[in-house]
Amino acid sequence: MSKITFLGAGSTVFAKNVLGDCMLTPALQGFELALYDIDLERLKDSENMLNNLKATTGSTCRIKSYTDRKEALRGAKYIVNAIQVGGYDPCTITDFEVPKKYGLRQTIGDTVGIGGIFRNLRTIPVMLDFARDIQEVCPDALFLNYTNPMAVLTNVMNTYGGVRTVGLCHSVQACVPHLFKSLGMDPSGVQWKIAGINHMAWLLEVTKDGVDLYPEIKRRAREKQKEKHDDMVRFELMFRFGYYVTESSEHNAEYHPYFIKKQYPELIEKYNIPLDEYPRRCVKQIEDWKRMRESLVNNVNLQHQRSNEYASYIFEAIETDVPFKIGGNVMNTGLITNLPKEACVEVPCLVDASGVTPTYVGDLPPQLAALNRTNINTQLLTIEAAITRKKEHIYHAAMLDPHTSAELSIDDIVALCDDLIEAHGDWLPKFH
């Protein structure tokens, strides 16, 4: 029996989407859906939910929970990763509250920036533990990573874990539909090309019947920008750098040095930037889960419609050899020629029976490559810190982060890193 293993299966809502999709996919019938999570209560919740779904969908997939990670992985053909190390309390709270003491504010803190750096440092050791198990019990498995920070973790699994890994993010799928909806444009029949790095990939081309739609997009965006809305940072970046970026304005506000600034507090209001957005979302998610748990976990009439998550479509394309196109995070094997070869990039990929094949992009417009490199610098030095366990590389990563370095002095950056290392305690490995 073929096997799909879900690491972090206690993410019940996400497990419903990904594994519910698999249950509705003809080519995946008969697969074992192996569930693993360190939170046994949440694991049981997901198992109950999926068994209810199995009954209502008539799927022949077999649901099985594991408390032994290696056994959950043994013989897996596909692995889905959706873990979060340290959770909201204590780790996300630490990522936000300690930098605030230095006057450093964040919105999401899960990709780059000081929050992203420390999220990586506590997650990478766990991912490398996964990699060791995979090498032993399912070395040929395809690993789909949904966990942030996407670029760094996908890079580490490929480069140091020796695991065939593709990173998947919703921002590529959502980019054009979201933009067109916000501007009152019809996305049907529109062709687009997106490439760059995760959370900072660029809408390089957007056409309909061969006509470039960018002039109309920019015209409508300039009108919309005259009033408050929730995408003001991305529009500003598009006006200044020429292209729209995939990930939301609240994310991009902290990837660049232009928007969250102590010296210019009026920018927060001007660009409608939601400081501390991620902690708010976490609290809401926890409250929402309490309310929806019963209707999701013990609902014997639970229904599911196939979502637009890439995972089941990737598995289906490999199983059936019917090609499917995705936006994937992969190593830069000459794909984007003016970004470092050590970087993980986000590019169009073709999926079929031979696996996931990334496509060649060539040079990005120089200003876009330059913006990507500012984030890649921090990503690569974070990896260096995680692999060598040298504290100096944590400092380097933070000193090169665009937002952190625009706000704090070198001494304060080092002191902040030391404070965060101490505050995280055993959630981090020991650095020297």
Coordinates of C-alpha atoms in Angstrom, one line a residue:
M1 CA 0.0 0.0 0.0
S2 CA 1.3 3.4 -0.9
K3 CA 1.5 6.0 1.9
I4 CA 1.2 9.7 2.4
T5 CA 2.6 10.9 5.8
F6 CA 1.4 14.1 7.3
L7 CA 3.8 15.7 9.9
G8 CA 2.0 18.2 12.1
A9 CA -1.4 16.4 11.5
G10 CA -2.8 18.2 14.6
S11 CA -3.3 21.2 12.3
T12 CA -6.9 19.8 11.8
V13 CA -8.3 22.4 9.4
F14 CA -5.2 22.1 7.1
A15 CA -5.2 18.3 7.4
K16 CA -8.9 18.4 6.3
N17 CA -8.0 20.4 3.2
V18 CA -4.9 18.4 2.2
L19 CA -5.9 14.9 3.2
G20 CA -9.6 15.5 2.4
D21 CA -8.4 16.4 -1.1
C22 CA -6.4 13.2 -1.3
M23 CA -9.5 11.2 -0.3
L24 CA -11.4 12.7 -3.2
T25 CA -8.7 12.0 -5.8
P26 CA -9.3 8.8 -7.7
A27 CA -5.6 8.1 -8.3
L28 CA -4.9 8.1 -4.5
Q29 CA -7.6 5.6 -3.4
G30 CA -6.1 2.8 -1.3
F31 CA -3.3 5.0 0.0
E32 CA -2.6 5.0 3.7
L33 CA -2.9 8.5 5.2
A34 CA -0.4 8.4 8.1
L35 CA -0.9 11.0 10.8
Y36 CA 1.8 12.2 13.2
D37 CA 1.9 15.0 15.7
I38 CA 3.5 15.5 19.1
D39 CA 0.2 16.9 20.5
L40 CA -1.7 13.6 21.0
E41 CA -5.1 15.3 21.7
R42 CA -4.9 17.3 18.4
L43 CA -3.7 14.1 16.6
K44 CA -6.8 12.2 17.9
D45 CA -9.0 15.1 16.8
S46 CA -7.6 14.9 13.2
E47 CA -8.0 11.2 13.1
N48 CA -11.7 11.4 14.2
M49 CA -12.3 14.1 11.6
L50 CA -10.7 12.2 8.8
N51 CA -12.5 9.0 9.6
N52 CA -15.8 10.9 9.5
L53 CA -14.7 12.3 6.1
K54 CA -13.8 8.8 4.9
A55 CA -17.3 7.6 5.6
T56 CA -19.0 10.6 3.9
T57 CA -16.8 10.5 0.9
G58 CA -16.7 6.8 0.4
S59 CA -12.9 6.9 0.1
T60 CA -10.9 3.7 0.3
C61 CA -7.9 5.6 1.8
R62 CA -6.9 4.2 5.2
I63 CA -6.4 6.6 8.2
K64 CA -3.8 5.7 10.7
S65 CA -2.3 7.7 13.6
Y66 CA 1.2 7.2 14.9
T67 CA 3.0 8.2 18.0
D68 CA 6.4 7.0 16.7
R69 CA 7.6 9.4 14.0
K70 CA 9.9 7.0 12.3
E71 CA 7.1 4.4 11.9
A72 CA 4.8 7.1 10.5
L73 CA 7.4 7.8 7.9
R74 CA 8.4 4.2 7.2
G75 CA 7.8 3.5 3.5
A76 CA 6.1 6.8 2.7
K77 CA 6.0 7.8 -0.9
Y78 CA 4.9 11.4 -0.1
I79 CA 5.3 13.5 3.0
V80 CA 3.4 16.7 3.9
N81 CA 5.0 19.0 6.5
A82 CA 2.9 21.5 8.4
I83 CA 4.6 21.8 11.8
Q84 CA 5.1 24.8 13.9
V85 CA 7.9 24.7 16.5
G86 CA 7.2 26.5 19.8
G87 CA 3.7 27.7 18.7
Y88 CA 2.2 31.0 19.6
D89 CA 2.9 30.7 23.3
P90 CA 5.7 31.0 24.1
C91 CA 7.7 31.4 20.9
T92 CA 5.7 33.8 18.7
I93 CA 5.1 36.0 21.8
T94 CA 8.9 36.0 22.4
D95 CA 9.6 36.8 18.8
F96 CA 7.4 40.0 19.0
E97 CA 7.7 41.2 22.6
V98 CA 11.5 41.1 23.0
P99 CA 12.2 43.2 19.8
K100 CA 9.5 45.7 21.0
K101 CA 11.8 46.6 24.0
Y102 CA 14.3 47.9 21.3
G103 CA 11.6 49.8 19.4
L104 CA 11.6 47.2 16.6
R105 CA 8.1 46.5 15.4
Q106 CA 6.9 43.7 13.2
T107 CA 3.7 42.6 11.4
I108 CA 4.0 38.8 10.8
G109 CA 7.6 37.8 11.8
D110 CA 7.5 34.4 10.2
T111 CA 9.8 34.8 7.1
V112 CA 12.8 37.1 7.5
G113 CA 13.2 39.9 10.0
I114 CA 14.2 39.2 13.6
G115 CA 11.1 37.0 14.1
G116 CA 11.8 35.0 11.0
I117 CA 15.5 34.4 11.9
F118 CA 14.5 32.9 15.3
R119 CA 11.6 30.9 13.9
N120 CA 14.2 29.3 11.6
L121 CA 16.7 28.7 14.3
R122 CA 14.2 26.7 16.4
T123 CA 12.7 24.8 13.4
I124 CA 15.8 23.8 11.5
P125 CA 17.0 21.2 14.1
V126 CA 13.6 19.6 14.1
M127 CA 13.6 19.5 10.2
L128 CA 17.0 17.9 10.2
D129 CA 15.8 15.2 12.6
F130 CA 13.0 14.5 10.1
A131 CA 15.6 14.3 7.4
R132 CA 17.6 11.7 9.3
D133 CA 14.5 9.5 9.7
I134 CA 13.5 9.9 6.1
Q135 CA 17.0 8.9 4.9
E136 CA 16.6 5.8 7.0
V137 CA 13.0 4.6 6.3
C138 CA 11.8 6.4 3.1
P139 CA 14.8 7.9 1.2
D140 CA 13.0 8.3 -2.1
A141 CA 10.0 10.1 -0.6
L142 CA 8.9 13.5 -2.0
F143 CA 8.7 16.0 0.8
L144 CA 6.2 18.9 0.5
N145 CA 7.0 21.7 2.9
Y146 CA 4.2 24.0 3.9
T147 CA 6.0 25.3 7.0
N148 CA 7.4 28.9 7.3
P149 CA 10.0 30.2 6.9
M150 CA 9.5 28.6 3.6
A151 CA 12.7 29.5 1.7
V152 CA 15.2 28.6 4.4
L153 CA 13.5 25.4 5.6
T154 CA 13.1 24.1 2.0
N155 CA 16.8 25.0 1.3
V156 CA 18.0 23.2 4.4
M157 CA 16.0 20.0 3.6
N158 CA 17.5 19.9 0.1
T159 CA 21.0 21.1 0.9
Y160 CA 21.7 19.6 4.3
G161 CA 18.9 17.0 4.8
G162 CA 19.4 15.3 1.5
V163 CA 15.6 15.1 1.0
R164 CA 13.8 15.8 -2.2
T165 CA 11.9 18.8 -1.1
V166 CA 9.5 21.3 -2.7
G167 CA 8.1 24.2 -0.8
L168 CA 4.5 25.2 -1.4
C169 CA 3.0 28.6 -0.5
H170 CA -0.5 30.0 -1.2
S171 CA 0.8 33.4 -2.4
V172 CA 1.5 32.4 -6.0
Q173 CA -2.0 30.8 -6.5
A174 CA -3.7 33.8 -4.8
C175 CA -1.7 36.6 -6.4
V176 CA -3.6 37.4 -9.6
P177 CA -7.1 36.5 -8.4
H178 CA -6.7 38.7 -5.3
L179 CA -5.2 41.6 -7.3
F180 CA -7.9 41.5 -10.0
K181 CA -10.7 41.2 -7.4
S182 CA -9.4 44.2 -5.5
L183 CA -9.2 46.3 -8.8
G184 CA -12.6 45.1 -10.2
M185 CA -11.0 43.2 -13.1
D186 CA -12.0 39.9 -14.5
P187 CA -9.2 37.2 -14.1
S188 CA -10.7 34.7 -16.5
G189 CA -8.5 33.9 -19.5
V190 CA -5.6 35.8 -18.0
Q191 CA -2.1 34.3 -18.4
W192 CA 0.6 35.2 -15.9
K193 CA 4.2 34.4 -15.0
I194 CA 5.5 34.6 -11.5
A195 CA 9.1 34.1 -10.2
G196 CA 11.4 35.3 -7.4
I197 CA 11.7 34.0 -3.8
N198 CA 9.0 32.9 -1.5
H199 CA 6.8 35.8 -0.2
M200 CA 8.7 38.1 -2.6
A201 CA 8.1 36.6 -6.0
W202 CA 7.1 39.0 -8.8
L203 CA 4.3 39.1 -11.3
L204 CA 6.6 39.4 -14.2
E205 CA 4.0 39.1 -17.0
V206 CA 0.2 39.4 -16.9
T207 CA -1.6 39.3 -20.3
K208 CA -5.0 38.4 -21.9
D209 CA -5.2 37.5 -25.5
G210 CA -1.6 38.7 -25.9
V211 CA -2.4 42.2 -24.4
D212 CA -0.2 43.4 -21.5
L213 CA -2.6 44.2 -18.6
Y214 CA -0.1 46.0 -16.4
P215 CA -1.0 49.5 -17.7
E216 CA -4.6 49.0 -16.7
I217 CA -3.6 47.4 -13.4
K218 CA -1.4 50.4 -12.5
R219 CA -4.1 52.9 -13.7
R220 CA -6.7 51.3 -11.4
A221 CA -4.2 50.9 -8.6
R222 CA -3.4 54.6 -8.6
E223 CA -7.1 55.4 -8.3
K224 CA -7.5 52.9 -5.4
Q225 CA -4.4 54.2 -3.6
K226 CA -6.1 57.6 -3.1
E227 CA -8.1 56.0 -0.3
K228 CA -7.3 53.6 2.5
H229 CA -7.3 49.9 1.7
D230 CA -5.4 46.7 2.8
D231 CA -2.9 46.4 0.0
M232 CA -1.2 49.8 0.1
V233 CA 2.4 48.6 0.6
R234 CA 2.3 46.3 -2.5
F235 CA 0.8 49.0 -4.6
E236 CA 3.6 51.4 -3.5
L237 CA 6.2 48.8 -4.3
M238 CA 4.7 48.3 -7.7
F239 CA 4.7 52.1 -8.5
R240 CA 8.3 52.4 -7.4
F241 CA 9.8 49.1 -8.7
G242 CA 7.5 48.4 -11.6
Y243 CA 6.0 45.0 -10.6
Y244 CA 3.5 43.6 -8.2
V245 CA 4.7 41.2 -5.5
T246 CA 3.0 38.0 -4.5
E247 CA 2.8 38.1 -0.8
S248 CA 0.5 40.5 1.2
S249 CA 1.2 44.1 2.2
E250 CA 1.4 43.2 5.9
H251 CA 4.2 40.7 5.0
N252 CA 6.1 43.0 2.6
A253 CA 5.9 45.9 5.0
E254 CA 8.6 44.2 7.1
Y255 CA 10.7 42.7 4.2
H256 CA 11.8 46.1 3.1
P257 CA 13.3 49.1 5.0
Y258 CA 10.8 51.7 3.8
F259 CA 7.6 51.3 5.8
I260 CA 7.9 50.5 9.5
K261 CA 10.2 53.3 10.8
K262 CA 10.5 54.9 14.2
Q263 CA 11.6 58.1 12.6
Y264 CA 8.5 58.2 10.4
P265 CA 5.6 56.9 12.6
E266 CA 3.1 58.5 10.1
L267 CA 3.9 55.8 7.6
I268 CA 2.0 53.2 9.6
E269 CA -1.2 55.2 9.1
K270 CA -0.4 56.3 5.6
Y271 CA 0.1 52.7 4.3
N272 CA -2.4 51.1 6.7
I273 CA 0.2 48.7 8.2
P274 CA -1.2 46.3 10.8
L275 CA 1.6 46.0 13.4
D276 CA 1.5 42.9 15.6
E277 CA -0.8 41.3 13.0
Y278 CA 0.4 37.7 13.4
P279 CA 0.0 37.5 17.2
R280 CA -3.6 38.8 16.8
R281 CA -4.3 36.1 14.2
C282 CA -2.9 33.4 16.5
V283 CA -5.2 34.5 19.3
K284 CA -8.2 34.6 16.9
Q285 CA -7.2 31.1 15.6
I286 CA -7.1 29.7 19.1
E287 CA -10.5 31.1 19.9
D288 CA -12.0 30.0 16.6
W289 CA -10.7 26.5 17.1
K290 CA -12.5 26.3 20.5
R291 CA -15.7 27.3 18.8
M292 CA -15.4 25.1 15.7
R293 CA -13.8 22.0 17.2
E294 CA -17.0 20.1 17.9
S295 CA -18.5 20.7 14.5
L296 CA -15.4 19.6 12.7
V297 CA -14.0 16.8 14.9
N298 CA -17.1 14.8 15.8
N299 CA -19.4 15.7 12.9
V300 CA -20.4 12.3 11.3
N301 CA -22.0 14.2 8.4
L302 CA -18.8 16.2 7.6
Q303 CA -18.5 17.1 3.9
H304 CA -15.5 18.2 1.9
Q305 CA -15.0 19.6 -1.6
R306 CA -11.5 19.5 -3.2
S307 CA -9.7 22.7 -2.3
N308 CA -7.0 24.5 -4.4
E309 CA -4.2 23.2 -2.2
Y310 CA -1.4 22.0 -4.5
A311 CA -0.6 18.7 -2.6
S312 CA -3.2 16.3 -4.0
Y313 CA -2.8 17.7 -7.5
I314 CA 1.0 17.1 -7.3
F315 CA 0.4 13.5 -6.1
E316 CA -2.2 13.0 -8.8
A317 CA 0.1 14.2 -11.6
I318 CA 2.9 11.9 -10.4
E319 CA 0.6 8.9 -10.1
T320 CA -1.3 9.5 -13.5
D321 CA 1.5 11.2 -15.5
V322 CA -1.1 13.9 -16.5
P323 CA 1.0 17.1 -16.2
F324 CA 0.1 19.8 -13.7
K325 CA 1.7 23.3 -13.3
I326 CA 2.6 24.7 -9.8
G327 CA 4.6 27.5 -8.3
G328 CA 7.2 25.7 -6.3
N329 CA 10.1 26.6 -4.0
V330 CA 13.2 24.8 -5.2
M331 CA 17.0 25.2 -5.2
N332 CA 18.3 27.7 -7.8
T333 CA 20.0 25.3 -10.2
G334 CA 20.5 28.0 -12.8
L335 CA 16.8 28.9 -12.9
I336 CA 17.0 32.6 -12.0
T337 CA 20.3 33.6 -13.4
N338 CA 20.8 36.8 -11.4
L339 CA 20.1 35.3 -8.0
P340 CA 22.7 33.2 -6.0
K341 CA 22.9 29.5 -6.8
E342 CA 22.8 28.8 -3.0
A343 CA 19.3 30.4 -2.8
C344 CA 15.9 28.7 -2.7
V345 CA 13.7 30.3 -5.4
E346 CA 10.0 30.3 -6.3
V347 CA 9.4 29.4 -10.0
P348 CA 6.9 27.7 -12.2
C349 CA 7.3 23.9 -12.1
L350 CA 5.8 21.1 -14.1
V351 CA 4.7 18.0 -12.3
D352 CA 4.3 14.6 -14.0
A353 CA 5.4 11.0 -13.4
S354 CA 9.0 12.1 -13.4
G355 CA 8.4 14.3 -10.4
V356 CA 8.6 18.1 -10.0
T357 CA 10.6 19.8 -12.8
P358 CA 11.3 23.5 -12.3
T359 CA 11.4 25.8 -15.3
Y360 CA 14.1 28.2 -16.4
V361 CA 13.3 31.9 -15.8
G362 CA 16.6 33.7 -16.7
D363 CA 17.3 37.2 -15.3
L364 CA 14.8 39.0 -13.2
P365 CA 14.6 42.8 -13.9
P366 CA 17.7 44.1 -12.0
Q367 CA 15.8 46.1 -9.4
L368 CA 13.7 43.0 -8.5
A369 CA 16.7 40.7 -8.2
A370 CA 18.3 43.4 -6.0
L371 CA 15.3 43.4 -3.6
N372 CA 15.3 39.6 -3.5
R373 CA 19.0 39.5 -2.7
T374 CA 18.5 41.7 0.4
N375 CA 16.3 38.9 1.8
I376 CA 18.4 36.1 0.5
N377 CA 21.4 37.5 2.4
T378 CA 19.6 37.1 5.7
Q379 CA 18.3 33.6 4.7
L380 CA 21.7 32.2 3.8
L381 CA 23.3 33.6 7.0
T382 CA 20.5 32.1 9.1
I383 CA 21.3 28.8 7.6
E384 CA 25.0 29.3 8.3
A385 CA 24.1 30.0 12.0
A386 CA 21.9 26.9 12.2
I387 CA 24.4 24.6 10.7
T388 CA 27.6 25.9 12.4
R389 CA 25.9 26.8 15.7
K390 CA 28.0 30.0 15.7
K391 CA 26.4 32.9 17.4
E392 CA 28.3 35.4 15.1
H393 CA 26.2 34.2 12.1
I394 CA 23.0 35.0 14.0
Y395 CA 24.3 38.5 14.4
H396 CA 25.3 38.6 10.7
A397 CA 21.8 37.5 9.6
A398 CA 20.2 40.2 11.8
M399 CA 22.6 42.9 10.8
L400 CA 21.9 42.2 7.1
D401 CA 18.1 42.1 7.5
P402 CA 16.7 45.1 5.7
H403 CA 14.1 46.1 8.4
T404 CA 16.2 45.4 11.5
S405 CA 19.3 47.1 10.2
A406 CA 17.3 50.2 9.1
E407 CA 16.0 50.6 12.7
L408 CA 18.7 49.5 15.1
S409 CA 22.4 50.2 15.7
I410 CA 24.9 47.3 15.5
D411 CA 25.2 47.2 19.3
D412 CA 21.5 47.0 19.7
I413 CA 21.2 44.3 17.0
V414 CA 23.7 42.1 18.8
A415 CA 22.1 42.8 22.2
L416 CA 18.6 42.0 20.8
C417 CA 19.9 38.7 19.4
D418 CA 21.4 37.8 22.8
D419 CA 18.2 38.7 24.6
L420 CA 16.2 36.5 22.1
I421 CA 18.6 33.6 22.6
E422 CA 18.2 33.8 26.3
A423 CA 14.4 34.3 26.2
H424 CA 13.9 31.2 23.9
G425 CA 16.0 29.1 26.2
D426 CA 15.6 25.4 25.4
W427 CA 13.6 26.0 22.3
L428 CA 16.9 26.8 20.6
P429 CA 20.0 24.6 20.3
K430 CA 23.2 25.9 22.1
F431 CA 25.2 28.4 20.1
H432 CA 28.9 29.3 20.7

